[in-house]
XYZ file of C-alpha atoms in Angstrom:
565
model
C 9.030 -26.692 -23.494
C 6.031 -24.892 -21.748
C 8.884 -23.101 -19.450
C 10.704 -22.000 -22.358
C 7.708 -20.920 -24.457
C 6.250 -18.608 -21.320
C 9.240 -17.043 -21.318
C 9.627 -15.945 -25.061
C 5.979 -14.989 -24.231
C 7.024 -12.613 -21.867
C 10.215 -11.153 -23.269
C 7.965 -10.356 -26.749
C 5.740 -8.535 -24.092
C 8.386 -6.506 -22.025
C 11.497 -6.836 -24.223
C 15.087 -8.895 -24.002
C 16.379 -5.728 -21.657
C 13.103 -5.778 -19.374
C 13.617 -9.436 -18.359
C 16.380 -11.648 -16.528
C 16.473 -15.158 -16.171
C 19.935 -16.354 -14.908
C 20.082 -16.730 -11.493
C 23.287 -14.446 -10.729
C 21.632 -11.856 -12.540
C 18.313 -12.185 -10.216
C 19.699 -13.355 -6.992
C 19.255 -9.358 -5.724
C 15.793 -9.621 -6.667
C 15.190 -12.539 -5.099
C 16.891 -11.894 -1.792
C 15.042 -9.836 1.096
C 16.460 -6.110 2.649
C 17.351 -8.008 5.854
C 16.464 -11.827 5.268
C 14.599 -14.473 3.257
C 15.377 -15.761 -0.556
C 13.877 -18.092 -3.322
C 13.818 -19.185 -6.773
C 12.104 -17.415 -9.410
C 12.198 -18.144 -13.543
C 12.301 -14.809 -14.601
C 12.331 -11.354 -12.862
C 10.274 -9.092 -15.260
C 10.389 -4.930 -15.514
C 7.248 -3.829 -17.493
C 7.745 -0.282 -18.908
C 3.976 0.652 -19.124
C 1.121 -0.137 -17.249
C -0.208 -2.297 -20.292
C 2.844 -4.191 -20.135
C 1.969 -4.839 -16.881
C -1.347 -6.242 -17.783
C -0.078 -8.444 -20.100
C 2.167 -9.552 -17.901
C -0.026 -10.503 -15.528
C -2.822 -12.490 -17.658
C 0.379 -14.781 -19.205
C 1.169 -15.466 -16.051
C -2.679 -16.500 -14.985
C -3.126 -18.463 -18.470
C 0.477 -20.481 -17.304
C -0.065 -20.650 -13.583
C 2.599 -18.866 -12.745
C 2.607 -17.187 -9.392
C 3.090 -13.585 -9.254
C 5.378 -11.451 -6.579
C 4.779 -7.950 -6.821
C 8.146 -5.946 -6.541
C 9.087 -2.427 -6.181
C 12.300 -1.102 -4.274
C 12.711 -4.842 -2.267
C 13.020 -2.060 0.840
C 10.488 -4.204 3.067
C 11.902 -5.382 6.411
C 10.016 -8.454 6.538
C 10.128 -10.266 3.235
C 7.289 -9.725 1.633
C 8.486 -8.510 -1.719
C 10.411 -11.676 -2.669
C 10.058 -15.611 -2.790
C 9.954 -17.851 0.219
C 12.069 -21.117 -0.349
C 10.322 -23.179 -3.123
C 7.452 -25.002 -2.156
C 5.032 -23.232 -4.168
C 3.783 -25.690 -6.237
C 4.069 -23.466 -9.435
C 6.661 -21.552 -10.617
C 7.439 -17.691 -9.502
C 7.995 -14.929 -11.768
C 9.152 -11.530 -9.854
C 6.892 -8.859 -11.421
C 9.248 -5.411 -10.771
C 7.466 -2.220 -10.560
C 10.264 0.167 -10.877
C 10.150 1.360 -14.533
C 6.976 2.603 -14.103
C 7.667 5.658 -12.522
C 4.826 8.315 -13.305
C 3.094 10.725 -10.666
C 0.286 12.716 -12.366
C -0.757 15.902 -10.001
C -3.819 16.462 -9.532
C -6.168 19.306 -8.017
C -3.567 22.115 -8.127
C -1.415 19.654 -5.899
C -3.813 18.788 -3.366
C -3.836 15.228 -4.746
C -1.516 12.627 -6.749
C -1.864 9.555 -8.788
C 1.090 7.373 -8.441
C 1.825 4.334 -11.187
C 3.387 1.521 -8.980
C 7.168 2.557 -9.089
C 6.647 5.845 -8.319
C 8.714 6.765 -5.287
C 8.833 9.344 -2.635
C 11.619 10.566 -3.532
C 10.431 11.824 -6.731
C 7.368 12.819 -5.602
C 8.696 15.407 -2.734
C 10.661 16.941 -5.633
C 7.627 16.801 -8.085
C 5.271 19.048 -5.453
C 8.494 21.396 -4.764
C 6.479 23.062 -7.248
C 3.311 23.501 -5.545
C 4.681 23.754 -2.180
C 3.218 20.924 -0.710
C 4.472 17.906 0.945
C 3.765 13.849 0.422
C 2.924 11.587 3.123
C 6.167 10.533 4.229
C 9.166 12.234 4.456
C 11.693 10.147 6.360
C 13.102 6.332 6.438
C 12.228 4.315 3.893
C 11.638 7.453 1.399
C 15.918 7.851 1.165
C 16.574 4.659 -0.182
C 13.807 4.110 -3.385
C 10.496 2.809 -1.502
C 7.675 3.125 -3.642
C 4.346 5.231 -3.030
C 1.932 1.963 -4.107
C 4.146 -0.009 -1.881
C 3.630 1.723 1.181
C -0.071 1.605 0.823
C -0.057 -2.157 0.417
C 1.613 -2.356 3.254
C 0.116 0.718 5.941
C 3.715 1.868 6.053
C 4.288 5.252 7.474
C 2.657 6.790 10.558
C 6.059 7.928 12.106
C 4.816 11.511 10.739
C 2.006 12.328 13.323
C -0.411 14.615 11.671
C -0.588 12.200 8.723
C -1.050 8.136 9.976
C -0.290 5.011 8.485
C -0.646 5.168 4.489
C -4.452 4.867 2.894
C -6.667 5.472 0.159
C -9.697 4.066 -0.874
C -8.633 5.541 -4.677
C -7.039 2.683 -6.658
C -6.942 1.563 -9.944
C -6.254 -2.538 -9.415
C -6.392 -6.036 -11.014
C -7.695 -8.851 -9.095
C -7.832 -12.629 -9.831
C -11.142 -14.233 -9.218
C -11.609 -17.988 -7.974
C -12.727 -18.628 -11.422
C -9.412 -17.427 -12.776
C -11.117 -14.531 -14.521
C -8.543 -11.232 -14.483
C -10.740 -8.148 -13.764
C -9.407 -4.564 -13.589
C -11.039 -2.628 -11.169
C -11.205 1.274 -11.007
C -11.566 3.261 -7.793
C -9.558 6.209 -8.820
C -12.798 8.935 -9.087
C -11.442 9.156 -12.830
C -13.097 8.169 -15.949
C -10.711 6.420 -18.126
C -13.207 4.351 -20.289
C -14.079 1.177 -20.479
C -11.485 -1.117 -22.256
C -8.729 -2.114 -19.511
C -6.198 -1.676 -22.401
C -7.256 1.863 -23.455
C -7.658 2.760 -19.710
C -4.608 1.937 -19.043
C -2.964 3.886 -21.809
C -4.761 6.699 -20.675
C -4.035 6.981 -17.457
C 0.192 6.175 -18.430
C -0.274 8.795 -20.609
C -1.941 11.336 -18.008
C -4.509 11.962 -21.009
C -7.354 12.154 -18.845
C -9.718 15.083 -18.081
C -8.169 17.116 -14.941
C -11.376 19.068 -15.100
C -13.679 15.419 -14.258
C -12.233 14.458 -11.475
C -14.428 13.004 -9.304
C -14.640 14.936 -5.735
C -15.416 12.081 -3.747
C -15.934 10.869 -0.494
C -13.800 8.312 -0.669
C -10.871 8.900 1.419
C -7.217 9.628 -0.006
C -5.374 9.798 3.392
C -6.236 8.673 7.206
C -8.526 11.210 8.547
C -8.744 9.729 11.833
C -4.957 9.302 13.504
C -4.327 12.551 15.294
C -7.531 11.447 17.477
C -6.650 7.930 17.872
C -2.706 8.592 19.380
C -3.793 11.588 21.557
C -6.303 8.733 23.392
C -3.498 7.864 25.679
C -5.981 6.455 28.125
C -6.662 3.593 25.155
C -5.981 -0.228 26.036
C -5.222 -0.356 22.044
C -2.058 0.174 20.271
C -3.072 3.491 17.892
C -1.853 1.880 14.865
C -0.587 -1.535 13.681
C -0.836 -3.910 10.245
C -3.430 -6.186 10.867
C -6.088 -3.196 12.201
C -9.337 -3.571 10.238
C -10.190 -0.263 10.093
C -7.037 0.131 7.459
C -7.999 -2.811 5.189
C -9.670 -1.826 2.409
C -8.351 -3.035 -1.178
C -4.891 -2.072 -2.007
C -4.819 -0.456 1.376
C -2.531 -3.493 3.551
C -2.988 -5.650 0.157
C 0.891 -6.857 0.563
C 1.036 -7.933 -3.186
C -2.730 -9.877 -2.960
C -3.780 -7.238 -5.599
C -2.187 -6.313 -8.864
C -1.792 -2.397 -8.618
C -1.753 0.254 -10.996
C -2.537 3.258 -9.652
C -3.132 4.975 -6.563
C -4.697 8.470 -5.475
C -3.309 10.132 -1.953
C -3.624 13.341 -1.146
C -0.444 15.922 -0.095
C -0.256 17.977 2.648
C 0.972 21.874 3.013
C 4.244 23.157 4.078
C 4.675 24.649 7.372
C 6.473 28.232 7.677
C 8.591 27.092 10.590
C 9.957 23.940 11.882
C 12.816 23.235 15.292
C 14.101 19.992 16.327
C 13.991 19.648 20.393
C 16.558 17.158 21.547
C 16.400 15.403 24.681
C 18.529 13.385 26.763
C 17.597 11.656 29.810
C 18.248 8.527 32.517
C 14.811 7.924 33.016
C 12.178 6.296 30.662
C 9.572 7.933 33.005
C 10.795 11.259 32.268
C 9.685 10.252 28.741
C 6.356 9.620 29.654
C 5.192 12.397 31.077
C 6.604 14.496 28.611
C 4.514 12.605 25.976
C 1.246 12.278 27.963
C 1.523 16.319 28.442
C 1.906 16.837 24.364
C -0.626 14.477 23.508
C -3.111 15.416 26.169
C -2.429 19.119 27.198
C -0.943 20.641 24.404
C -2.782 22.435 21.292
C -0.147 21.464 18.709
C 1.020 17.970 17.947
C 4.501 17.253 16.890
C 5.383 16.395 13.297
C 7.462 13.573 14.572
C 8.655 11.697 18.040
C 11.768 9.658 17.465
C 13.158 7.827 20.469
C 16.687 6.352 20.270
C 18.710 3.702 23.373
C 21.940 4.418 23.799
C 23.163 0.961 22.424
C 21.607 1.828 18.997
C 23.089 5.054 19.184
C 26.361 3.278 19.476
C 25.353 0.668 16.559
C 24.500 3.302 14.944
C 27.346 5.672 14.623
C 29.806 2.547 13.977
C 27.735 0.805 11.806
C 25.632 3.166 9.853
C 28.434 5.123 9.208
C 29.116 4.835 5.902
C 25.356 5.256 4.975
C 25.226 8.177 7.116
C 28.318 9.665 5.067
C 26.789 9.279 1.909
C 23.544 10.945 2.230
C 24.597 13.901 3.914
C 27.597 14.467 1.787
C 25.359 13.152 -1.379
C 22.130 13.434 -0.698
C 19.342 10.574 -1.042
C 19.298 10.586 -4.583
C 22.432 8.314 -5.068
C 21.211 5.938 -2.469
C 18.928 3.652 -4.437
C 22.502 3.480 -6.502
C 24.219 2.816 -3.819
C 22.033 -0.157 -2.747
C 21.782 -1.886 -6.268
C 25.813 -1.430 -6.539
C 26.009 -3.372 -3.072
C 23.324 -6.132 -4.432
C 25.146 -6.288 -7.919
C 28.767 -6.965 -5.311
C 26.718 -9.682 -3.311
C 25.839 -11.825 -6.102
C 28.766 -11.071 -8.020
C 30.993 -12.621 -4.778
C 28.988 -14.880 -4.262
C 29.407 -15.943 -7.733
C 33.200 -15.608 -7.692
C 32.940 -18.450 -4.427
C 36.550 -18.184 -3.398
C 35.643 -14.622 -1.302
C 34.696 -14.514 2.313
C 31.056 -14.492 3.372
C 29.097 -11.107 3.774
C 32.422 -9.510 1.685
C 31.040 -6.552 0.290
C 29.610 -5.774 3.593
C 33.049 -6.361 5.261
C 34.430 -4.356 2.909
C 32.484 -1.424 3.177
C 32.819 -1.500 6.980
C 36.548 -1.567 6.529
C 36.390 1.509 4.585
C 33.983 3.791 7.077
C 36.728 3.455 9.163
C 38.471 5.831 7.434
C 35.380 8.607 7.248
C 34.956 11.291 9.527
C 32.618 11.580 12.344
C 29.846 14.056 11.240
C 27.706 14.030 14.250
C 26.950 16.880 16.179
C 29.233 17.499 19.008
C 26.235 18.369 21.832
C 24.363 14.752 20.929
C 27.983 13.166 21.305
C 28.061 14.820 24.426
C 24.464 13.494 25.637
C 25.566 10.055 25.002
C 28.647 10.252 27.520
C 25.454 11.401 30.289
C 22.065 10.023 29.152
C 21.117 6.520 27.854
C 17.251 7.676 26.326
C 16.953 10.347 23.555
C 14.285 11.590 22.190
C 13.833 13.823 18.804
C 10.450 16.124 18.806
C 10.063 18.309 15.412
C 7.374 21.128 16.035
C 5.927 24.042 13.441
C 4.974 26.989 13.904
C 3.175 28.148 16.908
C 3.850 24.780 18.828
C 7.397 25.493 18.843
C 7.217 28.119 21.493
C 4.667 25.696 22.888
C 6.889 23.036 23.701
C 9.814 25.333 24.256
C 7.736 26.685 27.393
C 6.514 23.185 28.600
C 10.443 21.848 28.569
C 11.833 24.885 30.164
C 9.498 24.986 32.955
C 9.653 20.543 33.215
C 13.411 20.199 33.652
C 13.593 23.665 35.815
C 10.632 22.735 38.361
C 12.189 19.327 39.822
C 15.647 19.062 40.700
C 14.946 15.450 40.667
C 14.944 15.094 36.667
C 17.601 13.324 34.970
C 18.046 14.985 32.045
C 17.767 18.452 29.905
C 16.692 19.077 26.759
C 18.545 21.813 23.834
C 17.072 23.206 20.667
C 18.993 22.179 17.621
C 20.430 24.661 14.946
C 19.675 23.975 11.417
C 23.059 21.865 11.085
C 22.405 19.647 13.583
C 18.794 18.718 12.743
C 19.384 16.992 9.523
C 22.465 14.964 10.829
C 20.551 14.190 14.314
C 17.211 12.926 12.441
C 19.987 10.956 9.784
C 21.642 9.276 12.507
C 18.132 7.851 13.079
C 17.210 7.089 10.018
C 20.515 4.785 9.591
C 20.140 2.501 12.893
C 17.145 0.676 11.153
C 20.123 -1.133 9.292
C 22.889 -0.732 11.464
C 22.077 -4.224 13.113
C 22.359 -6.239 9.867
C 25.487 -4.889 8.837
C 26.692 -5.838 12.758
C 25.720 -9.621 11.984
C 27.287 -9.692 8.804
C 30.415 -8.301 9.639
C 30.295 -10.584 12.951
C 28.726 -13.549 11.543
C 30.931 -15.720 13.514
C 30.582 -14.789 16.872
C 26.233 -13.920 16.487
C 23.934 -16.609 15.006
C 21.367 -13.756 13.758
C 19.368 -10.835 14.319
C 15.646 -10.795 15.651
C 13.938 -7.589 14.162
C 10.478 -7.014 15.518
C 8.294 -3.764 15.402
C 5.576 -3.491 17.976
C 3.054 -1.663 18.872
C 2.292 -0.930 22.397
C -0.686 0.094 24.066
C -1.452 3.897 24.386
C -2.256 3.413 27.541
C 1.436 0.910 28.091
C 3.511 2.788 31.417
C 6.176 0.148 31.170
C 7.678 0.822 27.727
C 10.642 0.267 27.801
C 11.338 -3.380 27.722
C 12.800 -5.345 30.560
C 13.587 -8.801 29.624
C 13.621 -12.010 31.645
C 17.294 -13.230 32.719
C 17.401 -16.849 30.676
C 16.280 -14.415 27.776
C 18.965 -11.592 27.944
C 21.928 -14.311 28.494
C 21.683 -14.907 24.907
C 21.724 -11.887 23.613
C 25.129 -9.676 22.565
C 22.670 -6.669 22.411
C 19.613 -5.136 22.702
C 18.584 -2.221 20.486
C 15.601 -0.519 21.048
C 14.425 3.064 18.995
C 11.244 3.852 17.263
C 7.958 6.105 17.140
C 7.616 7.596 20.677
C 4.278 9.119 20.333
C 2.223 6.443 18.864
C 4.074 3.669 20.783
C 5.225 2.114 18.313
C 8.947 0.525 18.237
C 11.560 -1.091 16.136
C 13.452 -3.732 18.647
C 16.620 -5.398 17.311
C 17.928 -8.384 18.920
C 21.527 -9.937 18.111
C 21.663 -13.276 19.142
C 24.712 -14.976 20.706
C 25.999 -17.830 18.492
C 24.425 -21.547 19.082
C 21.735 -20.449 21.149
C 17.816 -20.841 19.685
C 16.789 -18.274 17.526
C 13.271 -19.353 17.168
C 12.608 -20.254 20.466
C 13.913 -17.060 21.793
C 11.593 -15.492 19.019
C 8.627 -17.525 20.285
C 9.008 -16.093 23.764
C 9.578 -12.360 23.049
C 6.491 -12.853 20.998
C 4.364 -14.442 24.390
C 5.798 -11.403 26.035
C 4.372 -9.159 23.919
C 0.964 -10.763 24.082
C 0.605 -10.881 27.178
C 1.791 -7.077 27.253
C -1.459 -6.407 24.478
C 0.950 -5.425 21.940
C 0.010 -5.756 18.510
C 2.864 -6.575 15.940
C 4.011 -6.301 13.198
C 3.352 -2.838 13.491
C 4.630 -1.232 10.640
C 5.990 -3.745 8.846
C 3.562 -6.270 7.698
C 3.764 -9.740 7.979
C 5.179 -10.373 4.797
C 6.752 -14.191 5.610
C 8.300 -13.730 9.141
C 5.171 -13.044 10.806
C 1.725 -14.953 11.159
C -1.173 -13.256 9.913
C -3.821 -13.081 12.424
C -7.307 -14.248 11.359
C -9.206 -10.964 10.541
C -5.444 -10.210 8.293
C -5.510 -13.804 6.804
C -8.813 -13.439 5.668
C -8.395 -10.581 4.021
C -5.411 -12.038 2.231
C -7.609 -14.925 0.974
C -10.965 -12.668 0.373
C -8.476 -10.513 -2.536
C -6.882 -13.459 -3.726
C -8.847 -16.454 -3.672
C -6.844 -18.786 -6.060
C -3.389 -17.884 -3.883
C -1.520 -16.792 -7.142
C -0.335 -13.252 -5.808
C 2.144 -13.161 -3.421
C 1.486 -17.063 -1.585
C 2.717 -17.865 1.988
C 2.395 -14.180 3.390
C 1.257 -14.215 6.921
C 2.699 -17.802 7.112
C -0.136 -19.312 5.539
C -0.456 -21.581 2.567
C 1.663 -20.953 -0.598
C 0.060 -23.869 -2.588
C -3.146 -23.320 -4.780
C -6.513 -22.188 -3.380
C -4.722 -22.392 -0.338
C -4.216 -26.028 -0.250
């Protein structure tokens, strides 16, 4: 009776068409990007930010435990239950209907309500002619602004770091059980959470008192920190105190609101370099004389193996086809059609497992082959890529320092071409896709791989041997290795598919040793969300925010019971 009375609570607060309960209609919700699933009573989609606090006190009054949701784009599931052992029931709190991005300071700034997404907010500044903080990966299929500052996402663009701000409007739950809403923002909105609130959904606050504070909106310090390649420290990864501060690497331990993050200005030029090469060293002294010698630092480093090239094209294909034909906007679509199929086959129990995958595997067979003929031809030659973007004056920088590199020493394996227009988009695409390529390779071959091992790391600045070299029992049970990621700030995405029958975890346990003993940090980029352990300094934080362990429990692989039982 207490079940069914919280939830007529809640659908008087958000609305019959706000709120699902069966568990067809909120298996999506429940299920991880890549992994990871568990029950929930309801799955609720506030509308306003008051909704939202309403929400969230019924849910402290009932003891219900609270997952914060946006896009569900997070790699490591930390946007969605974790089995059941909870101890209290979960309600899925859902972000995305609350959509809002009020500019600020002719454009120099943004507030962001909790579903806000890149997306809309590049098109939003179009306007001003400014930029947000990221502008590739996650951004193309729905991931929300607020979520990547819970999480330090980002940092792939290299003028602009990991995401931060110390400006956040938040709710926190004391020991006590007492719901407080704090405001950070540098904005007056009252006193009264409810009129402050409705305010700031409203944008009816003063433009002309906005506090110019010191607080920071953005990381100031990054640019410094990856050009110290002599460092024994990765330059950025989750867990790094100096990026901890309130919703800043929160991962759900703090009810959100609102966050304030400054933009960035438009360059007048920008050219792609492309490089292909047969030796990882070649790769290192290229990015030791950029981050050391030159004046001008890229706007982004993206390596790529050849084996995830491969993946890649075959199984990325259909993704790739749709956003360049498309565009990004009908990907967030395209990815709740897909989740609607899963449960919907799943449902139907008779079909295959993984069908819609299969399915739409089946089908790419039949698109065309849209990538650039000269990177097709680098693959038949070189097995390392590497993409550099560079503005204005740094092109001809860079231009000069490759020319005169490959020309000087015979010796070099590889050469380097500057991409038309064309071929940018498509070449930078093609690496935005492998980051799923593996998953759809281990559903569609579910029967002959057991699973895949996804781990982001960050390696020292200082790291010569990057490129991984694995130990022989290790690579025996492994189909494939696929290795691409953040050149310049070390940081990389490593995808392992695992042969069927052999030990996942174990195999896990010791590419996790390896990396210790390497001084890697990890998860990088990811955060810990429930695949990862959260290393004491992280923990703490965790339990510091949420003392009674009703916002987002087990993350970090600690306790999901109360108080942290």
């Amino acid at each position: 009776m207490a079940h069914k009375s919280f939830i007529a609570d809640i659908t008087n607060i958000v609305g019959s068409k706000n709120i699902l309960t069966k568990a067809h209609k909120t298996k999506r919700y429940r299920t991880g990007f890549r992994s990871g699933e568990g029950e929930a009573i309801a799955v609720v989609f506030p509308t306003s930010l008051l909704m939202q606090w309403q929400v969230l006190q019924a849910c402290v009054k009932n003891d219900i435990v609270i997952i914060m949701q946006a896009a569900n784009t997070g790699l490591t599931e930390g946007s969605t239950p974790n089995g059941n052992e909870y101890g209290r029931d979960v309600v899925i709190l859902n972000t995305t209907r609350m959509d809002k991005i009020h500019v600020i300071n002719d454009g120099k700034q943004v507030v962001a309500l909790p579903g806000a997404t890149l997306y809309n907010l590049e098109k939003q500044l179009l306007t001003y002619d400014r930029l947000p903080h990221s502008e590739i990966g996650s951004s193309c299929i729905g991931a929300s602004i607020v979520g990547g500052v819970c999480n330090n996402s980002g940092g792939a663009l290299i003028h602009r770091g990991p995401a931060y701000t110390e400006l956040a409007l938040f709710a926190q739950i004391h020991a006590d059980g007492r719901v407080e809403l704090v405001n950070r923002l540098g904005i007056d909105l009252g006193q009264d959470a409810e009129s402050m609130l409705k305010k700031l959904d409203d944008g009816l606050f003063d433009q002309n008192n906005i506090e110019q504070t010191d607080r920071l909106a953005s990381d100031q310090t990054y640019q410094d920190r990856v050009r110290n390649i002599n460092a024994d420290t990765p330059s950025r990864f989750n867990a790094d105190k100096d990026h901890l501060f309130e919703t800043s690497g929160c991962a759900g331990k703090l009810v959100v609101f609102a966050v304030r993050l400054d933009t960035y200005g438009k360059n007048q030029r920008e050219q792609l370099f492309y490089i292909g090469t047969n030796s990882p060293n070649e790769l290192s002294d290229i990015r030791k004389h950029i981050l050391s010698e030159m004046d001008n630092l890229p706007i982004l480093a993206e390596y790529m193996h050849k084996d995830i090239y491969e993946i890649a094209k075959k199984y990325g294909k259909d993704v790739f086809v749709i956003i360049n034909l498309l565009g990004t906007s009908y990907l967030p679509m395209f990815f709740t059609l897909k989740g609607n199929l899963d449960a919907w086959f799943e449902k139907l129990g008779f079909l295959p497992k993984h069908f819609a995958d299969k399915m739409m595997q089946f089908l790419s067979i039949f698109l065309p082959n849209l990538l650039p003929k000269k990177i097709e031809n680098y693959r038949e030659k070189y097995n390392h890529y590497l993409m550099i973007k560079m503005a204005d004056d740094g092109i001809a920088e860079l231009d000069g320092f490759l020319s005169e590199y490959f020309a000087k020493n015979q010796q070099n394996q590889g050469e380097y071409y500057i991409c038309p227009p064309k071929d940018s988009a498509k070449i930078l695409l093609h690496r935005f896709v492998a980051a799923g390529s593996a998953v759809r390779y281990q559903a569609v071959h579910h029967q002959q791989v057991e699973e895949v091992i996804a781990l982001d790391v960050a390696l020292k600045r200082n790291e010569e041997n990057w490129f991984e070299t694995l130990p022989k029992e290790i690579e025996q049970q492994l189909s494939h290795k696929l290795y691409y990621g953040h050149f310049m700030c070390h940081v990389f995405h490593q995808d392992y598919i695992v042969k069927k029958g052999a030990d996942t975890v174990k195999i896990k346990t010791q590419m996790l040793e390896i990396f210790n003993q390497k001084g890697a940090e990890y998860p990088a980029e990811h955060n810990v969300g429930h695949v990862y352990k959260a290393k004491p300094d992280l923990a703490n934080f965790y339990q510091q925010l949420d003392p009674t362990n009703s916002l987002n429990p087990g993350i970090g692989k600690v306790s999901k019971l109360k108080f942290y039982k």
